[in-house]
C-alpha positions as CSV (number, residue, x, y, z in Angstrom):
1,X,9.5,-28.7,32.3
2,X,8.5,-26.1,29.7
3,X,10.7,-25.8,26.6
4,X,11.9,-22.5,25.4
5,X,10.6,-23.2,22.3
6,X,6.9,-23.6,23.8
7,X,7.5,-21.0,26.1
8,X,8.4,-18.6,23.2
9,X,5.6,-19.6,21.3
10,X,3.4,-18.8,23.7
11,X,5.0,-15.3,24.7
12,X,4.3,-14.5,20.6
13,X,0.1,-15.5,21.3
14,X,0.1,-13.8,23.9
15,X,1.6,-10.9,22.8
16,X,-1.0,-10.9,19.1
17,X,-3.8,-11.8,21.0
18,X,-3.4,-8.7,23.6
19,X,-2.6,-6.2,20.8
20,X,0.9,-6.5,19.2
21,X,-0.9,-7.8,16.2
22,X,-0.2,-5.0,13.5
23,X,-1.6,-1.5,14.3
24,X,-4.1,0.0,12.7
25,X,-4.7,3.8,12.5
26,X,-7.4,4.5,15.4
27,X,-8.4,8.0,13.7
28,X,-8.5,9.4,17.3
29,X,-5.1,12.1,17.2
30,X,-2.5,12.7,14.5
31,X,0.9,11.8,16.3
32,X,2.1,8.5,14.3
33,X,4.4,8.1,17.5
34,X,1.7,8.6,20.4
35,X,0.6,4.6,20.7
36,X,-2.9,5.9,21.4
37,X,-3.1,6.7,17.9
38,X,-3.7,3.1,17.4
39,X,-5.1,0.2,17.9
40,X,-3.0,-1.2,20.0
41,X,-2.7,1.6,22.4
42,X,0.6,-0.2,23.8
43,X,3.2,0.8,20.5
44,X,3.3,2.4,17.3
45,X,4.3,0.3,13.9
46,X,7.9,-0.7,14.1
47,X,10.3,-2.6,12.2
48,X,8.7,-6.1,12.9
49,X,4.9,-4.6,12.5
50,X,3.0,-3.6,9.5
51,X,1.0,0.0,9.7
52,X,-2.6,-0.4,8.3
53,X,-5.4,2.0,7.5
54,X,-8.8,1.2,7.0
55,X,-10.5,4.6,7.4
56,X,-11.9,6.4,4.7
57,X,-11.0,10.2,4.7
58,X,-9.5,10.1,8.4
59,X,-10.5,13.5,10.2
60,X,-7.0,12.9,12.0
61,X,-4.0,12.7,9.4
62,X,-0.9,10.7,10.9
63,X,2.2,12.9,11.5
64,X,5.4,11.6,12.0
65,X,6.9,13.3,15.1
66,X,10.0,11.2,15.9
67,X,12.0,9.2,12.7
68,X,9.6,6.4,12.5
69,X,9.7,2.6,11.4
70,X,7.6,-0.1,10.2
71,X,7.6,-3.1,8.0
72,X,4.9,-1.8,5.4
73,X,2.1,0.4,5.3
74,X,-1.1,-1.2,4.5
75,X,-4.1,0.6,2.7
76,X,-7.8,-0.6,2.4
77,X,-9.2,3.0,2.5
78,X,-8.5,5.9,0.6
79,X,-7.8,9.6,2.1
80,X,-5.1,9.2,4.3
81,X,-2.3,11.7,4.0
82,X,0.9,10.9,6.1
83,X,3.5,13.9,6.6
84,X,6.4,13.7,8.4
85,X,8.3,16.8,10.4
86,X,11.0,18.6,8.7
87,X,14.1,16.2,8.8
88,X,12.7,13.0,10.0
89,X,12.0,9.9,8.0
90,X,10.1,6.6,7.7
91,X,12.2,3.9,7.0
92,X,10.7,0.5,5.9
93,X,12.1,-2.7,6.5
94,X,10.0,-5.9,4.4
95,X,11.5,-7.3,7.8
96,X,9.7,-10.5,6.7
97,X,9.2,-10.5,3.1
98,X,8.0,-14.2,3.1
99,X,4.8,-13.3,5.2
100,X,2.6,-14.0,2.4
101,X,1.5,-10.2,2.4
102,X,2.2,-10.0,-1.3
103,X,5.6,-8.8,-0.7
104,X,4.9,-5.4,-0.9
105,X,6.1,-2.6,1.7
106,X,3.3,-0.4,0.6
107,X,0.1,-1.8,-0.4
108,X,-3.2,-0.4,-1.4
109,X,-5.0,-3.4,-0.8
110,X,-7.5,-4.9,-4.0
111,X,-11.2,-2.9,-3.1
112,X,-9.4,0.4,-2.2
113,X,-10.3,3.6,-4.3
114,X,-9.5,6.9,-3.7
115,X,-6.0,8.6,-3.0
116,X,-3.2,8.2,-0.2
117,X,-0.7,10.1,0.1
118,X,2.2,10.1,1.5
119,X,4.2,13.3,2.2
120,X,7.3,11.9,4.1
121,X,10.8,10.8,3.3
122,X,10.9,7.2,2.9
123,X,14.2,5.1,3.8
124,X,13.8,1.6,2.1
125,X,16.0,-1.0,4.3
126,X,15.3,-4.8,3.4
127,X,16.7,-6.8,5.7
128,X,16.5,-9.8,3.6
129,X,18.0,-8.2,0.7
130,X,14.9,-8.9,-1.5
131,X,13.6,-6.1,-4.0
132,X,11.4,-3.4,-2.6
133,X,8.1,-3.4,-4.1
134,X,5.6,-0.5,-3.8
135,X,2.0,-2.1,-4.6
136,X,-1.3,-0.6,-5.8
137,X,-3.7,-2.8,-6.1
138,X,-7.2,-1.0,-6.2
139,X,-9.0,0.0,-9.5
140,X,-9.5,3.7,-9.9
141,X,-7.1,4.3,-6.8
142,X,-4.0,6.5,-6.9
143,X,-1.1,6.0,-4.6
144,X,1.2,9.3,-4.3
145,X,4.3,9.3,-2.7
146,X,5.7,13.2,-2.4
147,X,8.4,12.6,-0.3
148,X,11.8,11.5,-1.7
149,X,12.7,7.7,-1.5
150,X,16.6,7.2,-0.8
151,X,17.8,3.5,0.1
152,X,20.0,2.0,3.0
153,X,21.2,-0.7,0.4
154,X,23.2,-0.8,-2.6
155,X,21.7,-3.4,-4.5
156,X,17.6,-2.2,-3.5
157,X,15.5,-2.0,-6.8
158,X,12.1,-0.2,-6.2
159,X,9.4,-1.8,-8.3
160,X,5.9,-0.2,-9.0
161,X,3.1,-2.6,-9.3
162,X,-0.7,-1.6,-10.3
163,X,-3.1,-4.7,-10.4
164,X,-6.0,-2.6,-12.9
165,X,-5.6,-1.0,-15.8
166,X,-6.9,2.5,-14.0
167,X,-4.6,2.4,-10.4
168,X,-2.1,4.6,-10.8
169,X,1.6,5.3,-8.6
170,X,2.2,9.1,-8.7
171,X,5.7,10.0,-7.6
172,X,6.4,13.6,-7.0
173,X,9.6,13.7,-4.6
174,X,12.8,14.2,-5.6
175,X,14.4,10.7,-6.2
């Protein structure tokens, strides 16, 4: 007899191991909704998955077309500009803060130069109730977040965090 627990375990395997593991932008379209877009060609980032890009200048910018979820967006190349349709949003969740992913719910990862930008409204919604932190982590790289950043809590704090002296967090939205 199989116990749940083992029987779970081994859903979650097989589910990384055949491409739930966290997407990564495929640079192959623009719709941040179309799972083709990604790596994983079965689902977009949601709520439980972080969103990770890795190509430098993409030809193929990711559009939001549909309100949109993930855990945290992940950077290790610069150039990526994210936009988002008029009226829709990307809400991040830190769904599991304790992952050992530095915490952060956006992250240019240490190595990364160059800009990203993101041009969407961002919903911050931690379901642990731990501070939001927005990280930067790459010397001479600039993180700029255009769109404004509003809050599903009441007690959210949104930290900015540059690991060199020359990163830098731009934020241009109206907050």
């Amino acid at each position: 007899i199989t116990s749940i627990a083992a029987l779970s375990a081994s859903i979650l395997f097989s589910m990384a191991t055949c491409g739930y593991a966290n997407p990564t932008w495929n640079n192959s379209g623009a719709d941040w909704n179309t799972a083709a877009d990604w790596n994983t060609t079965v689902q977009v980032p949601n709520s439980t998955l972080i969103a990770k890009f890795t190509t430098l200048n993409p030809v193929f910018q990711p559009n939001i077309s549909a309100n949109a979820s993930a855990e945290a967006l992940y950077f290790s190349a610069g150039g990526t500009v994210l936009t988002a349709n008029p009226g829709l949003t990307l809400t991040l969740v830190d769904y599991n803060s304790g992952d050992g992913n530095g915490y952060y719910i956006i992250n240019q990862l240490v190595g990364t130069t160059g800009t990203n930008t993101i041009n969407a409204p961002l919903v911050l919604s931690a379901n642990t109730g731990t501070i939001e932190l927005f990280g930067n982590a790459g010397a001479g790289s600039t993180l700029d977040l255009q769109g404004a950043i509003s809050s599903t809590g009441t007690t959210d704090t949104v930290g900015f965090f540059a690991n060199s002296s020359t990163a830098v967090v731009e934020v241009t939205g109206t907050n």
